[in-house]
Tab-separated table of C-alpha atoms in Angstrom:
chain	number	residue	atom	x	y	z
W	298	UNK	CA	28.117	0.789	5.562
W	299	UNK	CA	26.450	-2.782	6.338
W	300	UNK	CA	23.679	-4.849	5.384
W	301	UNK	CA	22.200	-6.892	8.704
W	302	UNK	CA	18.945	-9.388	7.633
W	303	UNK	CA	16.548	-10.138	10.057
W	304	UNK	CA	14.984	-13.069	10.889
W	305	UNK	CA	11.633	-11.671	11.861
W	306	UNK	CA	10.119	-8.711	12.610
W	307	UNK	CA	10.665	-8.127	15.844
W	308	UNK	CA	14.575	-8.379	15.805
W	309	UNK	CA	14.056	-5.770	12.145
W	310	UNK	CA	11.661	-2.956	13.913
W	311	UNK	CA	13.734	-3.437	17.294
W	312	UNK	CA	16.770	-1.654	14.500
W	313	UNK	CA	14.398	-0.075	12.355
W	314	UNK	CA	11.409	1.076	13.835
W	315	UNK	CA	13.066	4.304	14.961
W	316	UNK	CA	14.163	5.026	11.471
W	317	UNK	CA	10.982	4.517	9.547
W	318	UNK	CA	8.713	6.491	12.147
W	319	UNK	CA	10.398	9.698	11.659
W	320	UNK	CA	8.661	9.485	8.328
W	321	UNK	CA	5.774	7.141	9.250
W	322	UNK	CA	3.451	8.459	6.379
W	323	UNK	CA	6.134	7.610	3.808
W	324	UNK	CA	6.595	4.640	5.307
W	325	UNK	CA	3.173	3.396	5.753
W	326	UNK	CA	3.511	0.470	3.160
W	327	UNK	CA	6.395	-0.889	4.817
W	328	UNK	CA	4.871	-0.828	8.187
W	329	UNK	CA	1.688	-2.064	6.946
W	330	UNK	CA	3.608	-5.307	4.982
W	331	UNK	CA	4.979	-6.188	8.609
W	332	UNK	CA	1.692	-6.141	10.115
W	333	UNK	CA	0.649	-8.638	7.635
W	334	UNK	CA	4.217	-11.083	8.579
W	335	UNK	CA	2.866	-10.834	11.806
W	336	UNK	CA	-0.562	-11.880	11.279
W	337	UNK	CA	0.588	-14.821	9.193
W	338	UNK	CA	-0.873	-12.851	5.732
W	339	UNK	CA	3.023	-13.299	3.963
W	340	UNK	CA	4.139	-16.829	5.110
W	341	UNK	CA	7.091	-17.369	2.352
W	342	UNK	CA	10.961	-16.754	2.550
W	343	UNK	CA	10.379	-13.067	3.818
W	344	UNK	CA	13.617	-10.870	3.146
W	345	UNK	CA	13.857	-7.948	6.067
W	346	UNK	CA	16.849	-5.712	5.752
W	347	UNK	CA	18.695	-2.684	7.219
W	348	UNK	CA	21.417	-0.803	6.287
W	349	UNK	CA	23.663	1.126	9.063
W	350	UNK	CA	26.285	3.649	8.310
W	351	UNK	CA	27.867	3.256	11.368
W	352	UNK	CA	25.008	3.133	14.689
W	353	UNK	CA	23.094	4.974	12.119
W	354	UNK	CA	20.269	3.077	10.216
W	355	UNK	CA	20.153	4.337	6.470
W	356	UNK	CA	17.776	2.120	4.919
W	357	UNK	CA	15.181	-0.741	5.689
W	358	UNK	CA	13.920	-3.142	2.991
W	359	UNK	CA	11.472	-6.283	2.836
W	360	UNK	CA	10.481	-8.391	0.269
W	361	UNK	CA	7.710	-10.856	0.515
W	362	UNK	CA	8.040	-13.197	-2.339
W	363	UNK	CA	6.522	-13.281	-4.743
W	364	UNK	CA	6.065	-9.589	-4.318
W	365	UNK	CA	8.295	-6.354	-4.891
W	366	UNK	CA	10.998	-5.112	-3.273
W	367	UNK	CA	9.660	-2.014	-0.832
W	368	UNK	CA	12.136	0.362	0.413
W	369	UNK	CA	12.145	2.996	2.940
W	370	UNK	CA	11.442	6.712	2.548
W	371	UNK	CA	15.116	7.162	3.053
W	372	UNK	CA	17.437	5.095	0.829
W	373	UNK	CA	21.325	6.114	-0.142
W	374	UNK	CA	22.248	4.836	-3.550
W	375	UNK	CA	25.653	2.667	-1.374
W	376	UNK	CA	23.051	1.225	0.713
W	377	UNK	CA	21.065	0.272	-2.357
W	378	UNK	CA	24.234	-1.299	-3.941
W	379	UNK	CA	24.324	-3.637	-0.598
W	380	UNK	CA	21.140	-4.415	-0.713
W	381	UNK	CA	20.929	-5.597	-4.207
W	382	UNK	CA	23.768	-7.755	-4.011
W	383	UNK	CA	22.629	-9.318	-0.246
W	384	UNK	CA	19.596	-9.856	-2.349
W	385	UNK	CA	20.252	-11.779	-4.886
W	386	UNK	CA	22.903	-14.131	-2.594
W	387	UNK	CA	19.837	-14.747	-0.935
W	388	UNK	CA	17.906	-16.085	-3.568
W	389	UNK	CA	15.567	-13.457	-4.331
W	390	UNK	CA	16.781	-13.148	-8.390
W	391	UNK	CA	13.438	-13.693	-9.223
W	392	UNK	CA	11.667	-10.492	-7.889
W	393	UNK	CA	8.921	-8.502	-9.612
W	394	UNK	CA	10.149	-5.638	-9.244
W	395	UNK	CA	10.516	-2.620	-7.057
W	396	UNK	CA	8.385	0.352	-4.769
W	397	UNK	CA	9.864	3.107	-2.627
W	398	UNK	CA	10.627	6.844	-3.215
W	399	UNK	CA	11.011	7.800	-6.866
W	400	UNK	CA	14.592	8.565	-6.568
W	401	UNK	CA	15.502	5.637	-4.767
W	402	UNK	CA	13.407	3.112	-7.161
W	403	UNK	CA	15.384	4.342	-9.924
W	404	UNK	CA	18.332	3.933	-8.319
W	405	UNK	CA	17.746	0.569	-7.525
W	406	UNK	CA	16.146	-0.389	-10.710
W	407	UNK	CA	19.292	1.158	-12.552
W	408	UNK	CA	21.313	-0.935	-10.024
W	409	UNK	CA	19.669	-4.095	-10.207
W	410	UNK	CA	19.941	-4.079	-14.417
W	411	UNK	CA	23.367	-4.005	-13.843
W	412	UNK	CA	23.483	-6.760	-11.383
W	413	UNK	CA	21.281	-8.708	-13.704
W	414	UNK	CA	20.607	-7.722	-17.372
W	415	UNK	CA	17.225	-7.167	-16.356
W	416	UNK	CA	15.542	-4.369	-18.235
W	417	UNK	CA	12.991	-2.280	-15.596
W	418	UNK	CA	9.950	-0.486	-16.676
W	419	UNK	CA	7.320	2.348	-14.976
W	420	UNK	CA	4.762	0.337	-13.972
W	421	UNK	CA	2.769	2.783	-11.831
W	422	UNK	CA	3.387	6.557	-10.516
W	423	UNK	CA	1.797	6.787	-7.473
W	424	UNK	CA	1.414	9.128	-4.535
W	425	UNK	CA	1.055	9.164	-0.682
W	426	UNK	CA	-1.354	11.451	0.975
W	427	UNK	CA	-1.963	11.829	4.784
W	428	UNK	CA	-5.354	13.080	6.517
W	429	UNK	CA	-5.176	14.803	9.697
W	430	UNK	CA	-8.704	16.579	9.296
W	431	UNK	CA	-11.604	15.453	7.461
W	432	UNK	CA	-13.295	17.697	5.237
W	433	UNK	CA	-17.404	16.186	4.487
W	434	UNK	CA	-18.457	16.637	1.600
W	435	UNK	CA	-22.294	18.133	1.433
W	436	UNK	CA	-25.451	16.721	-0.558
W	437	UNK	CA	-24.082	13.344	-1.156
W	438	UNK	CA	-27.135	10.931	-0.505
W	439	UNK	CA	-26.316	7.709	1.467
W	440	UNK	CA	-24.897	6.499	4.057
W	441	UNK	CA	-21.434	4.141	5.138
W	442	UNK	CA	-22.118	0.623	7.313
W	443	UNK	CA	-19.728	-2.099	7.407
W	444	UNK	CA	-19.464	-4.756	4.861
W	445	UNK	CA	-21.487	-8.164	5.230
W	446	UNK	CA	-19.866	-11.981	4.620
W	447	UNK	CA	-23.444	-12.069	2.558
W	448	UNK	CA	-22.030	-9.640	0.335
W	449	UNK	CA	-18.657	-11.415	-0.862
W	450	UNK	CA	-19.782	-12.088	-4.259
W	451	UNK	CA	-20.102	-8.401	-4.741
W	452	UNK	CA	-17.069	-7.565	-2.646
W	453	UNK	CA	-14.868	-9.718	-4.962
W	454	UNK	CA	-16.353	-8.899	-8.053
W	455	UNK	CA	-15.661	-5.151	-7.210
W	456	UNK	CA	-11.922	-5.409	-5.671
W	457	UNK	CA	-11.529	-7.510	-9.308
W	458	UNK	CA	-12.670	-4.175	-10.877
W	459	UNK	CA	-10.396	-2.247	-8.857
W	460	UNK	CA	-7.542	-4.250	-9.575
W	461	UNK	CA	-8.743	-3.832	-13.594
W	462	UNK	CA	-8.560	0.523	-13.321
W	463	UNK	CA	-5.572	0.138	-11.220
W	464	UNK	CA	-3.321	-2.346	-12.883
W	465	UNK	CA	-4.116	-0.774	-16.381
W	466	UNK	CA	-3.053	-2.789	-19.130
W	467	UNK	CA	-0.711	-5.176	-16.925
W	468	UNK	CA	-1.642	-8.882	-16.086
W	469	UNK	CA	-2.818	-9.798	-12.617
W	470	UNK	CA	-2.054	-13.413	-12.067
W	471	UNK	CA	-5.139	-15.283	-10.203
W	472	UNK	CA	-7.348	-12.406	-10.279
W	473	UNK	CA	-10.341	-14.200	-9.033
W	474	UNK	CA	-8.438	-15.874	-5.961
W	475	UNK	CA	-6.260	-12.827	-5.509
W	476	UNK	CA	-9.763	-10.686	-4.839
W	477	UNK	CA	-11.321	-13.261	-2.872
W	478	UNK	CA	-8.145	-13.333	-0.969
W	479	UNK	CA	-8.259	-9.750	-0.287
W	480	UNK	CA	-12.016	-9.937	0.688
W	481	UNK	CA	-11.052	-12.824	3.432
W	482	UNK	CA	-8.202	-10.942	4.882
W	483	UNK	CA	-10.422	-8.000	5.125
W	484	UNK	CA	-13.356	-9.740	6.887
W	485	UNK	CA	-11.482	-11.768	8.963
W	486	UNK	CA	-8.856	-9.793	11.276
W	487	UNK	CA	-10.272	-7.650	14.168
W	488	UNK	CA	-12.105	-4.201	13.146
W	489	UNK	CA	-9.317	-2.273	14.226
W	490	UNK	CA	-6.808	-3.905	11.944
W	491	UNK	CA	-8.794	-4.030	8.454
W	492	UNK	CA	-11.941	-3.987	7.375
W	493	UNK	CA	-14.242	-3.062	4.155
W	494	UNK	CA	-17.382	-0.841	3.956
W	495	UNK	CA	-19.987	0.264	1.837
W	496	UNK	CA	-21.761	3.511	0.705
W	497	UNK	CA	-25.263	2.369	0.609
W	498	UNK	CA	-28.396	4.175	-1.236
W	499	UNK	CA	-31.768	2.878	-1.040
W	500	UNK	CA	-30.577	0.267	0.787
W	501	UNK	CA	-28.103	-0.728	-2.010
W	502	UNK	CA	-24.548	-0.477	-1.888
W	503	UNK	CA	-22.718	1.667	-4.599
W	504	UNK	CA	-19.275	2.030	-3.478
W	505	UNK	CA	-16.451	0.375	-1.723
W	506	UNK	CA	-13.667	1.112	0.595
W	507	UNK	CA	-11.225	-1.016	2.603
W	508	UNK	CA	-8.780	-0.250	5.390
W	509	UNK	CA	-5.296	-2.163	6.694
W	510	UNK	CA	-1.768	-1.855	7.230
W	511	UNK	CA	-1.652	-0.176	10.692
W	512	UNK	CA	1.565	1.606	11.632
W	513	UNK	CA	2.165	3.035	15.104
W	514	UNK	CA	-0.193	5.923	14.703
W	515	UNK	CA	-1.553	5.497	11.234
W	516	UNK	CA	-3.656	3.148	9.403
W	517	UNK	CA	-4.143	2.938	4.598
W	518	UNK	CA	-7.100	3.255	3.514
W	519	UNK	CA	-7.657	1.227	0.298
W	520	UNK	CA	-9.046	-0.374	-1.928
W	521	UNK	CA	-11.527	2.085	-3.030
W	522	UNK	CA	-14.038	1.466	-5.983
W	523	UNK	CA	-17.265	2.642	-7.391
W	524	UNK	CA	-18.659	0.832	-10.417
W	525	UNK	CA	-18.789	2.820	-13.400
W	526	UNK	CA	-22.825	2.966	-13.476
W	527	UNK	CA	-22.456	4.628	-10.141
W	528	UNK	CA	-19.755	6.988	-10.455
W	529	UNK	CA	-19.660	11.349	-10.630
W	530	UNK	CA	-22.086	11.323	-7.706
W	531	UNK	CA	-19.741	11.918	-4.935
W	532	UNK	CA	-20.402	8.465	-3.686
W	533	UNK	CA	-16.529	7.497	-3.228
W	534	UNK	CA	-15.524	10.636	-1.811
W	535	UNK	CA	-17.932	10.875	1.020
W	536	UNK	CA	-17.338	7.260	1.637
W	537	UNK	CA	-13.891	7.617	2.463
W	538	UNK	CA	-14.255	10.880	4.240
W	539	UNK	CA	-16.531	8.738	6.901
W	540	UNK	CA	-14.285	6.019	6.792
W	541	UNK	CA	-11.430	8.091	7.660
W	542	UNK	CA	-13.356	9.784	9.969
W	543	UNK	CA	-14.487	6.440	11.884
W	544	UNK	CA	-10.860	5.480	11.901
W	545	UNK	CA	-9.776	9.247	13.602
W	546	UNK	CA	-12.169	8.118	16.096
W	547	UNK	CA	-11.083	4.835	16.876
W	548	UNK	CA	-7.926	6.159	17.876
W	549	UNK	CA	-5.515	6.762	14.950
W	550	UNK	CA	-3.898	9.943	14.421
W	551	UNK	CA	-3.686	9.444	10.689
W	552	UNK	CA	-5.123	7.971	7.589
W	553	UNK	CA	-2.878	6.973	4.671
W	554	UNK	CA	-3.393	6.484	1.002
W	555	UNK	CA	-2.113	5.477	-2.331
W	556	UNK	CA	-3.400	7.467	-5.680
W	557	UNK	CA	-2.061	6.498	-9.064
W	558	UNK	CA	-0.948	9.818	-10.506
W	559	UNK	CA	-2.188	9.214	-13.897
W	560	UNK	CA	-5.999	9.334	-12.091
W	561	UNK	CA	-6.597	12.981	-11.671
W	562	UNK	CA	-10.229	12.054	-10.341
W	563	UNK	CA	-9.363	9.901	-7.632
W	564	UNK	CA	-6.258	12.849	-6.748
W	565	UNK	CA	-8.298	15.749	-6.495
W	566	UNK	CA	-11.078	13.419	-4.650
W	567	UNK	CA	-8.749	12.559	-1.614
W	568	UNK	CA	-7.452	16.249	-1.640
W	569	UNK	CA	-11.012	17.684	-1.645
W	570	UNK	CA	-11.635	15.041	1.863
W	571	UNK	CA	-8.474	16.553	3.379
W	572	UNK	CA	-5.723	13.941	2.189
W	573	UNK	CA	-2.911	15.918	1.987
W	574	UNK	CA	0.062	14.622	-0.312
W	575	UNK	CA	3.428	13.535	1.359
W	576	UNK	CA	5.512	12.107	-1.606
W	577	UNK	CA	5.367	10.216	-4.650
W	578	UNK	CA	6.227	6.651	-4.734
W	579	UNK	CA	7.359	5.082	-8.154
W	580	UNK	CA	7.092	1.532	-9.188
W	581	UNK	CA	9.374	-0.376	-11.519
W	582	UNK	CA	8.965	-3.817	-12.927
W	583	UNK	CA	11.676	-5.939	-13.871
W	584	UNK	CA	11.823	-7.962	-17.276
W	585	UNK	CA	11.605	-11.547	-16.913
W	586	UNK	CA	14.785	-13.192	-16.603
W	587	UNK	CA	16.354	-15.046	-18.970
């Protein structure tokens, strides 16, 4: 086998793209992550791998400091071993941690302990699910529109309560600019790219759901949030069932999402819309180095 980096991500999809659409749901994140190079969202010393056992690519990896390591759907525990060494020889010691399949995050958490002394943790069980066919849910009052920029105050204080649920009990540097952040990227790329909307009632919004990370047929839907005072009314799940449907309709054959698998609610909300699950994607986090 051999590791080849990339220097962008034209020269990495031009190997890899071949590779990672065969399983494009499972590799939504990574596609997404290289949508964002590309539109000048990740701007640091991006890491873009692939491994080839012969003409044959094995595995593709990014990192986009100071984020995790994301592998591909497909990862052999040799091409893991290069990739943790090419790793840290180019300066990437200092990574988070790791996301990709649940074998293969293991794997490279157990191989980058050795590498490093680093102790890894489970920092989040998560799952992909795909959507083909939306299922509508019936008798849910309201109605979805787009977001407004005279909204952001609300927009950021809810992606901050997202980021709460989701991250549990584990710190979120910069909260504040890291939602605002989210909120500008959002608002700011073309409608087809990204966006957020709203489930309004009464001519009030009580819910939230965002789109991004378009792969060649696909796009994720995320963040989704309902504030507590508005939730067990259906309000979330018929949002993203007419998000998902808006996005069918603009062309995509597919709609993507993350669930954390210790949220049954949100699980068997995306199920009951049609989201279909693909695999389960573990995250590790790596102690801090010493």
């Amino acid at each position: 086998m051999q590791l080849f980096r990339h220097q962008d991500t034209a020269t990495f999809l031009a190997e890899a793209n071949g590779f990672l659409i065969s399983h494009e749901a499972e590799n939504n994140l990574l596609f997404g992550i290289l949508k964002g190079i590309e539109q000048g969202i990740y701007t640091g010393d991006n890491y873009l791998a692939t491994v080839k056992d012969g003409a044959q690519v094995v595995l593709a990896a990014l990192r986009t400091p100071p984020y995790n390591v994301v592998l591909s759907y497909q990862a052999p525990t040799p091409a893991l071993e290069l990739l943790a060494a090419d790793l840290l020889a180019a300066g990437h010691a200092a990574t988070l941690g790791v996301v990709g399949p649940k074998a293969a995050s293991l794997a490279f958490a157990e191989i980058w302990q050795n590498e490093t002394g680093r102790t890894f943790s489970l920092e989040m069980a998560q799952r992909i699910y795909k959507l083909e066919r939306v299922h509508h849910p019936q008798g849910v009052e309201g109605n979805m529109r787009r977001a407004t920029e005279a909204e952001n105050d609300l927009l950021v204080a809810w992606i901050k309560g997202f980021m709460v649920d989701a991250f549990h009990d584990h710190d979120v540097p910069d909260i504040n600019q890291h939602a605002q952040n989210v909120v500008n990227h959002r608002m700011g790329v073309p409608p087809q790219h990204g966006g957020l909307c709203v489930w309004v009632v009464g001519g009030q919004p009580v819910s939230l759901a965002g789109y991004t990370g378009l792969t060649p047929h696909g796009i994720r839907v995320g963040p989704v949030y309902t504030p507590p005072e508005q939730r067990r009314r259906g309000y979330a799940g018929a949002l993203v069932a007419a998000l998902s449907q808006w996005l069918l309709e603009q062309g995509r054959q597919f709609c993507f999402l993350f669930t954390d698998l210790a949220n049954p609610t949100s699980n068997h909300i995306y199920q009951e819309v049609g989201y279909e699950a693909v695999c389960d994607v573990d995250v590790y986090h790596f102690a801090a180095m010493t």
